[in-house]
Structures are given as C-alpha cells and as structure tokens.
One Martini backbone bead per residue (centre of mass of N, CA, C, O) as a GRO file, in nm:
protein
  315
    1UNK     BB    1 -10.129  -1.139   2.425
    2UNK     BB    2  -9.946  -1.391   2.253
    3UNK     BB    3  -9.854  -1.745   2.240
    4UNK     BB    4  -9.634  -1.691   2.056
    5UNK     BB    5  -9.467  -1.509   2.191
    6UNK     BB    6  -9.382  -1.707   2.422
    7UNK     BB    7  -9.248  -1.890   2.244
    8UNK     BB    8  -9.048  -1.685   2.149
    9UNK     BB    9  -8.930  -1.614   2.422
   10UNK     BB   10  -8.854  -1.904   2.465
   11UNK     BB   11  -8.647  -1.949   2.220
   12UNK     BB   12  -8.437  -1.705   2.318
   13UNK     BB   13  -8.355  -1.815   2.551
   14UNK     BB   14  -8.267  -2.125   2.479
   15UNK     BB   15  -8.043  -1.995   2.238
   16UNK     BB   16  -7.917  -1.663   2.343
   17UNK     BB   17  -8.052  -1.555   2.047
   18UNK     BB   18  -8.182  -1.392   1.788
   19UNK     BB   19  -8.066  -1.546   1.592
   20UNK     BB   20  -8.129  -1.836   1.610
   21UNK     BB   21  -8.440  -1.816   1.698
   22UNK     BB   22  -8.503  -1.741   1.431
   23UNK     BB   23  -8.400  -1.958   1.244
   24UNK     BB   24  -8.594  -2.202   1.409
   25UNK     BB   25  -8.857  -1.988   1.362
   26UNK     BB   26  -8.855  -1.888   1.041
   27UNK     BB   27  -8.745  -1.581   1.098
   28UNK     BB   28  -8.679  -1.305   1.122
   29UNK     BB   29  -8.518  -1.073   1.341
   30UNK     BB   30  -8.699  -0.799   1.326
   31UNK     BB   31  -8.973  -0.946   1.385
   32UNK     BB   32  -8.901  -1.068   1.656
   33UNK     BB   33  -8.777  -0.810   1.795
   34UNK     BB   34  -9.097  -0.643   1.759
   35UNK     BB   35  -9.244  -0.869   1.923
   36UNK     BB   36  -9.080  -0.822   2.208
   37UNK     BB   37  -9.122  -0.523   2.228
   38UNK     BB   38  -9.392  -0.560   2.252
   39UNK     BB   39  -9.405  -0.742   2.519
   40UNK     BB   40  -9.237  -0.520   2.677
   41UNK     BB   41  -9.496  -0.262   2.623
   42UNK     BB   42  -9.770  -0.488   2.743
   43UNK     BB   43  -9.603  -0.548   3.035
   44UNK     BB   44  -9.391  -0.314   3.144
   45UNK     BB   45  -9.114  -0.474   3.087
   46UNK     BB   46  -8.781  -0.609   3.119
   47UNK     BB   47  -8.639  -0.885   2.972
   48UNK     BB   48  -8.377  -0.790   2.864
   49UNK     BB   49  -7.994  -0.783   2.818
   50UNK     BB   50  -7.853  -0.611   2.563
   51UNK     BB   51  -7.593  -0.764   2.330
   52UNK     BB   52  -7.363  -0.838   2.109
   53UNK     BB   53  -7.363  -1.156   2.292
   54UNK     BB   54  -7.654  -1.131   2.358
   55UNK     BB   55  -7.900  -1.255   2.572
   56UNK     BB   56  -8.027  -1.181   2.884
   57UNK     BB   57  -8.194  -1.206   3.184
   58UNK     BB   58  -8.429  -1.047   3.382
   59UNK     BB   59  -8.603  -1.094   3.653
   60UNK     BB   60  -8.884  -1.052   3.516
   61UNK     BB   61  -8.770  -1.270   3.261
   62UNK     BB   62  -8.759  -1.497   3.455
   63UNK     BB   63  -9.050  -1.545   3.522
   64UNK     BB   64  -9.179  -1.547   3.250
   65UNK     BB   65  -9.001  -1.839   3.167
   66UNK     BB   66  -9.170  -1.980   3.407
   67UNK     BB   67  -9.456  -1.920   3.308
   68UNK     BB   68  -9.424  -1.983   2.972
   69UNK     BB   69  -9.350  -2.304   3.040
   70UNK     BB   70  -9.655  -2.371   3.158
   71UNK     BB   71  -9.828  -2.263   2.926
   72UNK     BB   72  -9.700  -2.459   2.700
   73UNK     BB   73  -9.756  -2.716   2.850
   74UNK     BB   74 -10.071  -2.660   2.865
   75UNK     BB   75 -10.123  -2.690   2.544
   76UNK     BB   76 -10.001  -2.943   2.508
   77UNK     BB   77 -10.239  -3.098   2.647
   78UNK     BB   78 -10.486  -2.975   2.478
   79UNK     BB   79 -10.357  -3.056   2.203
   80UNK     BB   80 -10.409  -3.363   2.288
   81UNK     BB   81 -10.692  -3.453   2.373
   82UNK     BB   82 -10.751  -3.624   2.076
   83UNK     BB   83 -10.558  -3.852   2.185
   84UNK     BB   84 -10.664  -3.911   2.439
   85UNK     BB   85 -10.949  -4.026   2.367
   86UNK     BB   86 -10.820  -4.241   2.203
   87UNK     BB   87 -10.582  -4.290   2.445
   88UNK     BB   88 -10.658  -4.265   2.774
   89UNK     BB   89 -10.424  -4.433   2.851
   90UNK     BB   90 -10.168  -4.300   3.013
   91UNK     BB   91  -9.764  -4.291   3.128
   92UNK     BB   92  -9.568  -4.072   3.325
   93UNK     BB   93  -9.222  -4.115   3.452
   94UNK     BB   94  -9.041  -4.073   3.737
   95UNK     BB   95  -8.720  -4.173   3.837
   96UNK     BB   96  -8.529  -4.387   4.025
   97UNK     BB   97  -8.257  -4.574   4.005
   98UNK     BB   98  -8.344  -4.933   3.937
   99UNK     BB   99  -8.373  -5.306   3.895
  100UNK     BB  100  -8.733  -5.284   3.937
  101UNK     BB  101  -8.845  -5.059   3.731
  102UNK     BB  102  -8.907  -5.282   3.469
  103UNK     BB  103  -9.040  -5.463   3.589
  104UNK     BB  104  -9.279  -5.306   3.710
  105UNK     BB  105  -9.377  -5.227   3.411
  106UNK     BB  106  -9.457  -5.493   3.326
  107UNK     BB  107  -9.650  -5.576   3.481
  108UNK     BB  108  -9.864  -5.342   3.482
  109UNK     BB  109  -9.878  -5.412   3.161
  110UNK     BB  110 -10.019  -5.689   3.250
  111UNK     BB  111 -10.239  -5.612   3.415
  112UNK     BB  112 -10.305  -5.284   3.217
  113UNK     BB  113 -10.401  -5.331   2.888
  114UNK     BB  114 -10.537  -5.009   2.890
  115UNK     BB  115 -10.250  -4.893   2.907
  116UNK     BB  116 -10.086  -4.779   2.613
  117UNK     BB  117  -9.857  -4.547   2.755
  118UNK     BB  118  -9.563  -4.597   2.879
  119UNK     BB  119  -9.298  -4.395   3.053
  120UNK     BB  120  -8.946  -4.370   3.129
  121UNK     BB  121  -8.762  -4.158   3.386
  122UNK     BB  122  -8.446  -4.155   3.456
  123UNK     BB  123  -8.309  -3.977   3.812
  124UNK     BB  124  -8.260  -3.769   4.037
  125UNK     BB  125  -8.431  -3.619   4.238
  126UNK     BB  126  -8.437  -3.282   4.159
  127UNK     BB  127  -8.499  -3.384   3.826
  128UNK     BB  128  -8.791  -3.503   3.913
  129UNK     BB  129  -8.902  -3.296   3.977
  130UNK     BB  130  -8.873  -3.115   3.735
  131UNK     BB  131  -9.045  -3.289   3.547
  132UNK     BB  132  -9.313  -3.253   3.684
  133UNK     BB  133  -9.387  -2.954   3.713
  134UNK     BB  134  -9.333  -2.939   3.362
  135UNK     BB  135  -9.495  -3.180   3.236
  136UNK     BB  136  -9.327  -3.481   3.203
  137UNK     BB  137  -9.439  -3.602   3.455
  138UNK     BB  138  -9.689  -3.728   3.656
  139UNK     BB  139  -9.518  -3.930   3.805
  140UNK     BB  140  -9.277  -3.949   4.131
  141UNK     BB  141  -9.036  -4.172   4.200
  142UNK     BB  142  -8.881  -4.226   4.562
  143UNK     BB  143  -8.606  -4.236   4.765
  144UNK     BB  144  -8.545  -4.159   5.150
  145UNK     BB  145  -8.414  -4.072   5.444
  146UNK     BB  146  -8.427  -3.984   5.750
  147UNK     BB  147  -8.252  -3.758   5.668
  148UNK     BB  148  -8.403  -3.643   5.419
  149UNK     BB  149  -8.690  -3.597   5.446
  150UNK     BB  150  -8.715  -3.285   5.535
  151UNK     BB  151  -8.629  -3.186   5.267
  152UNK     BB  152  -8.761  -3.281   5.074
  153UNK     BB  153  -9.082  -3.203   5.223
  154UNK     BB  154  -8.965  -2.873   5.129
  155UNK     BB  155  -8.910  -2.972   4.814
  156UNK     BB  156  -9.235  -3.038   4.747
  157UNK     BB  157  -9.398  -2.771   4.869
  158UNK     BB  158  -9.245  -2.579   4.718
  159UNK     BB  159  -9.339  -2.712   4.428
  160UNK     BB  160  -9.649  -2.833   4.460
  161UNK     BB  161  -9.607  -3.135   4.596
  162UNK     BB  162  -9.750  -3.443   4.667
  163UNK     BB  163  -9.710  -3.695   4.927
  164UNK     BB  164  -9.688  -4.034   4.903
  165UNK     BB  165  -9.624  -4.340   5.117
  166UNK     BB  166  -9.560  -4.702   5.019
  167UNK     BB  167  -9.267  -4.759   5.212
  168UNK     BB  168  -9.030  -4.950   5.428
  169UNK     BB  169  -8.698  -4.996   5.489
  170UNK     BB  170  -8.340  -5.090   5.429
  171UNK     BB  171  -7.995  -5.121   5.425
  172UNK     BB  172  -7.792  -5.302   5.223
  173UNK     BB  173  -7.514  -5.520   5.166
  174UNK     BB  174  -7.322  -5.553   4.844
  175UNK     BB  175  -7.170  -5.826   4.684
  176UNK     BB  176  -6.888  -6.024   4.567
  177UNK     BB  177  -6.735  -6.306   4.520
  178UNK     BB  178  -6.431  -6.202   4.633
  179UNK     BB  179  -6.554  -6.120   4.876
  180UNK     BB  180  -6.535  -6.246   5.222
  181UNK     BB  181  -6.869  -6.212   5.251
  182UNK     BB  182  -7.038  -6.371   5.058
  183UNK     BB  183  -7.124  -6.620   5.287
  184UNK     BB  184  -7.267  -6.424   5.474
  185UNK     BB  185  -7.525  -6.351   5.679
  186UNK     BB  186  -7.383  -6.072   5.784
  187UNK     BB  187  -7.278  -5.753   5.884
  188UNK     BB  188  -7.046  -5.465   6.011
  189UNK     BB  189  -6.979  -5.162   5.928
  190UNK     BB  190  -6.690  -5.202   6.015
  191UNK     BB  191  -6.642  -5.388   5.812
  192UNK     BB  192  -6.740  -5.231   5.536
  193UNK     BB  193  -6.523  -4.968   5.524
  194UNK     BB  194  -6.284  -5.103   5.405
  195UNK     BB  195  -6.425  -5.121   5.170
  196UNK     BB  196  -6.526  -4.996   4.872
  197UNK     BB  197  -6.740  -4.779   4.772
  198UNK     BB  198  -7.021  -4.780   4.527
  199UNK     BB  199  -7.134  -4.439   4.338
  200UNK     BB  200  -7.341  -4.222   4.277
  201UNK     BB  201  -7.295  -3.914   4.174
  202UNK     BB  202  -7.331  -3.664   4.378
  203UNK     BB  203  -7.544  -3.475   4.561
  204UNK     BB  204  -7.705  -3.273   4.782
  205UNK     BB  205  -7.930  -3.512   4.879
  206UNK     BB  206  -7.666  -3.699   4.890
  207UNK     BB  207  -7.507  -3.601   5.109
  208UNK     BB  208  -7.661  -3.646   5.358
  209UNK     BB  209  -7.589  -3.957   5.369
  210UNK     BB  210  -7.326  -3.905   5.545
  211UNK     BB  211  -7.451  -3.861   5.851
  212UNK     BB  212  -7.510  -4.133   5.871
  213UNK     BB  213  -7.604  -4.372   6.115
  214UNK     BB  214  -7.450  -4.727   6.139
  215UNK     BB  215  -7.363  -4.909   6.440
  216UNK     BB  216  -7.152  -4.664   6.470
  217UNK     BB  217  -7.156  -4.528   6.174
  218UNK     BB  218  -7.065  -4.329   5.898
  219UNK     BB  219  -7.054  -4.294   5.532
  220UNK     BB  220  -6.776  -4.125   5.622
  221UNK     BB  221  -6.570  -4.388   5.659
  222UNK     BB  222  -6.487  -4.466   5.394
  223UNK     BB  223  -6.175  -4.536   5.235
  224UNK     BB  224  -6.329  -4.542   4.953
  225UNK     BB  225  -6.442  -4.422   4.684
  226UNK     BB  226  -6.677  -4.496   4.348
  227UNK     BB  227  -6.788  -4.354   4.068
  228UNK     BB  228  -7.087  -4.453   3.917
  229UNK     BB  229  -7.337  -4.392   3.639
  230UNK     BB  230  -7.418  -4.669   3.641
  231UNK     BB  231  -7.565  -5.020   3.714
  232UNK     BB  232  -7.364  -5.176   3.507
  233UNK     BB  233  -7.089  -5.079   3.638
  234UNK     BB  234  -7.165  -5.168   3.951
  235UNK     BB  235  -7.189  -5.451   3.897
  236UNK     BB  236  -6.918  -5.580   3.753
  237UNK     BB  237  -6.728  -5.461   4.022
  238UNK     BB  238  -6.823  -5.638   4.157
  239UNK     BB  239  -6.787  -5.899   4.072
  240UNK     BB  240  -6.422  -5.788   4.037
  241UNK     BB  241  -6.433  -5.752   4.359
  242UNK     BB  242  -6.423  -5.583   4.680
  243UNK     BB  243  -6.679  -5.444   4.681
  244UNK     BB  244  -6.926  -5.224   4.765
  245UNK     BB  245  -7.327  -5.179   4.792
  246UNK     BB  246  -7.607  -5.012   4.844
  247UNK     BB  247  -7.920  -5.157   4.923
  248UNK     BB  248  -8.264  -5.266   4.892
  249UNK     BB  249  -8.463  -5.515   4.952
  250UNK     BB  250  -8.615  -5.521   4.695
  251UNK     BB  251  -8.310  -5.634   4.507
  252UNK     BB  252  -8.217  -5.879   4.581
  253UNK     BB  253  -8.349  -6.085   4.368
  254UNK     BB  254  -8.181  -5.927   4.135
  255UNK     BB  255  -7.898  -5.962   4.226
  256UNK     BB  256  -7.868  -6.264   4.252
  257UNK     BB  257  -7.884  -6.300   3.907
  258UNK     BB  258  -7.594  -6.161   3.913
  259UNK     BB  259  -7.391  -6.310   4.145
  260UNK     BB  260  -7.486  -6.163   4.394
  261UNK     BB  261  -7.477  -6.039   4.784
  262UNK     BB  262  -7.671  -6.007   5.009
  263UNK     BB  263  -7.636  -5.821   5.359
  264UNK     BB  264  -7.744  -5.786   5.652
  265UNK     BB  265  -7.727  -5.524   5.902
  266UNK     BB  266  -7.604  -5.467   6.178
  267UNK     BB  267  -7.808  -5.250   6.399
  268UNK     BB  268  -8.018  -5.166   6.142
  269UNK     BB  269  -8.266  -4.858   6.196
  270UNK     BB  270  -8.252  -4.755   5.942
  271UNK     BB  271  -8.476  -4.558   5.700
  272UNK     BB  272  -8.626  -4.625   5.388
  273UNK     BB  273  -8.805  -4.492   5.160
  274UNK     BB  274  -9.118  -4.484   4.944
  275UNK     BB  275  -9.226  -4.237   4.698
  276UNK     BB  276  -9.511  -4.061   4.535
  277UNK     BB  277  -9.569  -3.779   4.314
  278UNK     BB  278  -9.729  -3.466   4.273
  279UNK     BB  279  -9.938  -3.234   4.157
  280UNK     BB  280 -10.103  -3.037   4.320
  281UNK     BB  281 -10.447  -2.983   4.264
  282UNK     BB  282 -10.403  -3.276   4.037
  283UNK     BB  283 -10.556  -3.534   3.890
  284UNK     BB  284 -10.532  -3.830   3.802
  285UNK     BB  285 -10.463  -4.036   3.579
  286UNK     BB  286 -10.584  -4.377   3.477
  287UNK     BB  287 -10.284  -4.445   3.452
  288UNK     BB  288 -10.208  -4.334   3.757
  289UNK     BB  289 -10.394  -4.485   3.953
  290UNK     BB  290 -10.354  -4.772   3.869
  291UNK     BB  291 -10.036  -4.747   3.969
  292UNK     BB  292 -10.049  -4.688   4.235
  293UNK     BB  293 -10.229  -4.933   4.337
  294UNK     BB  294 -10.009  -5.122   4.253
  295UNK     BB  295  -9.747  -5.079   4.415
  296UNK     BB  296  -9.844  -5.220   4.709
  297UNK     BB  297  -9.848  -5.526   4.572
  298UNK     BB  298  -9.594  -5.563   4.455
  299UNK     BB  299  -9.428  -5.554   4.682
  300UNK     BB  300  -9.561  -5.751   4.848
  301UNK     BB  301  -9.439  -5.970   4.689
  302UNK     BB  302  -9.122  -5.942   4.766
  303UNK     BB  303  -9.108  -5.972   5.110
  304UNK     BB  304  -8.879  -5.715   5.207
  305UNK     BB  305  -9.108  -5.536   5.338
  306UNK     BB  306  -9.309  -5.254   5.433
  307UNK     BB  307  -9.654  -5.201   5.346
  308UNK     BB  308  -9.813  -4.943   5.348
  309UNK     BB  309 -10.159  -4.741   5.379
  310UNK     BB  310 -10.365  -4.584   5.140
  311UNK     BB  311 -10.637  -4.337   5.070
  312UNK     BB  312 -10.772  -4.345   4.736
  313UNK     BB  313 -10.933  -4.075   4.811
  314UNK     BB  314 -10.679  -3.877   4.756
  315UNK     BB  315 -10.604  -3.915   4.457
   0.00000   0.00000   0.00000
C-alpha cells in the first residue's frame, strides 16, 4: 500500500465520483481506477459500491476513509517540520464563539511574541471537536453547564480527547437600552422569560440547556425564541429591542461597551465552566503550552469568575 493509494481514495469519497477525483487529481480515470482496484485487492476488502451515478462507500470503505484521513494528516504535519523548525511555535485553536476571544489572542500575542502563528476558528461544540481530532486544531475551548458536563465529557473520552477545565462562572441576563430592566441591579428568571430571548441556532448539545432550571424557571419557558447566528446580529438586536441575551460573567465589560446591561440573576445556582482540550497521549506544542499557562492569569485578571488551578506538569 503506498500513501498516494490513500490521496487518491480520499479524494473519490470527497469528489463522490471517480470523474471528477481523476480530474482534480490531473490523471486518467483508468489510472484511478486500477489504482483502487489494486488497493481493494491489496486489503481483500471491498472500499466503493460502484454505479452508474458516482460510488458510495462500504461499511469498511467508511473505515479506511476515516483511518486515511489521520494517516494523511499525519504525513502532512511531518512534511511542516522544516517549517516548524524555523518557526517553532506556532498556535491553532478551535473555540465557541465569545467576544473575548480575540481580546484574549492579542493579549496572548503580546505576551508571547515568540509564538509566530497563531490561527482561530470558531464553531459550535461538536465542529470544534472534531477540528481537534482531525488535526486541524490543537488545542479546543469549550464552555458547558452543568447538565451538559456528563454528555460532553463522554463525547470527549469517545474520541480519545483529554480535558482540563479552568474556568467556573455562572449565566448573567443581557439587555439592551429599550429593556425595561436596563437600569436593574439584578432580575427574576420569572421577569425574564416575558422578552424574547435571542439565541444561536440549536444543535444537539445545546439542546440539552432547554432542560436547565434557574430559580425554578426552565429555559424553554421563553414565549419566543428568536435565531442569529453571529454575535454581532445579536448585539444590534439587543440594542433596538427588549430581547434578553444569556451570556458569562467575563463578558460583561466587553457588552458594557457596547452599550448593553449585564444583570446578575436572582437565585442562581447554575454553573457554567470553561475548558480546553487536547488530544490524548500527545504532547503539547510550546505554543499551546504557553497559551494553557496564559488562560488562567487572563481569566484571574477580568475578576468576575472563580479561575479553577491545575498542574503544569499533566501538559
């Protein structure tokens, strides 16, 4: 088996015809085609189920492609190595989206201006996990309640993802100037549930908070639901209406300056953390060391959460 075999067959599952991967792979289709034959041959296993309207994969054709996909990944982070050797600390990172995640990469960067590449892709949780695994991403930021903790933390050991939390915090009510609670200390969920509240379109794990109970109010108590997927969709909306937003306590003084009211909800015990994961059983780049070490003093330093502490030496 030779490592073009596995190009070429990853790129017939994504192209989903044998014409088109022959095209983009600048070679015959006769080429291709003896090549997987010769690879299906070579496994004594059977990878498409081939017809007139492109192939499908077998169950152990899903296999391989998932098995050819980290071997490719994998070749491709050794053929970095001469790049990484000249600029060795480098940073990709996969996150839920905050608005203080770009603060939070500049502050790192002037702390850090050895680290020379730093990349940031924001994505729901799911997304993010699977940038890690597939080695798009090395390190991810997640945040999660407490009803969600046990799902995550088993969808994180099925893919073989090891998890430190370094945050603990709790969710605030935002408002915009129209609110009538604009000028509140603090508000009722019970107050609450009245405004539309605007969120970001649901996904499986984010489901789960519908069930979420503060001061004996559930989530899915709001008389209106209403969908953006971009936080800057959110903001506008705040500002021009009474819509409620939940949001982290270290976010408040980034919404403060957009002209938004963060408010402390009464009775709430709900717990909220943040953690970052890796890959198990691989080692840390010294720019993702570097940027771990960094997040507990960030956090420490916005004063409006509990910043959790743990030891360098499981890096």
């Amino acid at each position: 088996m030779q490592l073009q075999q596995l190009a070429y067959f990853v790129e017939i599952v994504e192209r989903g015809t044998m014409n088109q991967a022959a095209k983009h792979l600048f070679i015959s289709q006769s080429s291709l085609s003896k090549s997987m034959n010769n690879l299906e041959k070579e496994l004594n296993i059977t990878l498409f189920c081939r017809s007139n309207k492109g192939v499908t994969l077998t169950q152990r054709g899903r296999q391989l492609y998932e098995y050819a996909k980290t071997v490719l990944s994998q070749m491709t982070l050794i053929e970095n190595l001469k790049q990484e050797t000249e600029n060795p600390a480098r940073l990709r990172i996969g996150a839920y989206p905050s608005l203080v995640t770009s603060k939070l990469l500049a502050k790192f960067a002037k702390k850090e201006p050895g680290v020379g590449e730093v990349s940031l892709w924001e994505g729901r949780v799911f997304a993010i996990i699977e940038q890690v695994k597939s080695l798009e991403a090395e390190l991810g930021l997640l945040q999660y309640t407490d009803l969600q903790e046990k799902e995550l933390r088993h969808h994180l050991k099925y893919n073989n993802m090891s998890q430190t939390t370094f945050l603990t915090d709790t969710w605030y009510v935002v408002v915009g100037p129209k609110n009538p609670y604009f000028k509140a200390k603090s508000i009722r969920m019970a107050d609450v549930v009245r405004f539309p509240i605007l969120r970001v379109q649901d996904d499986y794990f984010s489901n789960l908070n519908y069930f979420v109970e503060i001061d004996g109010v559930r989530l899915d108590a709001f008389e209106r639901t209403i969908f953006i997927n971009n936080l800057g969709g959110i903001l506008c909306y705040l500002m021009d209406s009474e819509a409620v937003n939940l949001c982290d306590g270290f976010s408040a003084r980034e919404l403060q300056r957009f002209g938004l009211h963060v408010l402390p909800i009464d009775q709430n015990a709900m717990g909220l953390h943040f953690c970052w994961f890796k890959r198990s059983h691989e080692l840390l780049s010294a720019g993702a060391q570097a940027f771990v070490s960094f997040l507990p003093d960030y956090y420490a330093s916005l004063g409006t959460a509990h910043v959790l502490t743990y030891n360098p030496d499981n890096l």
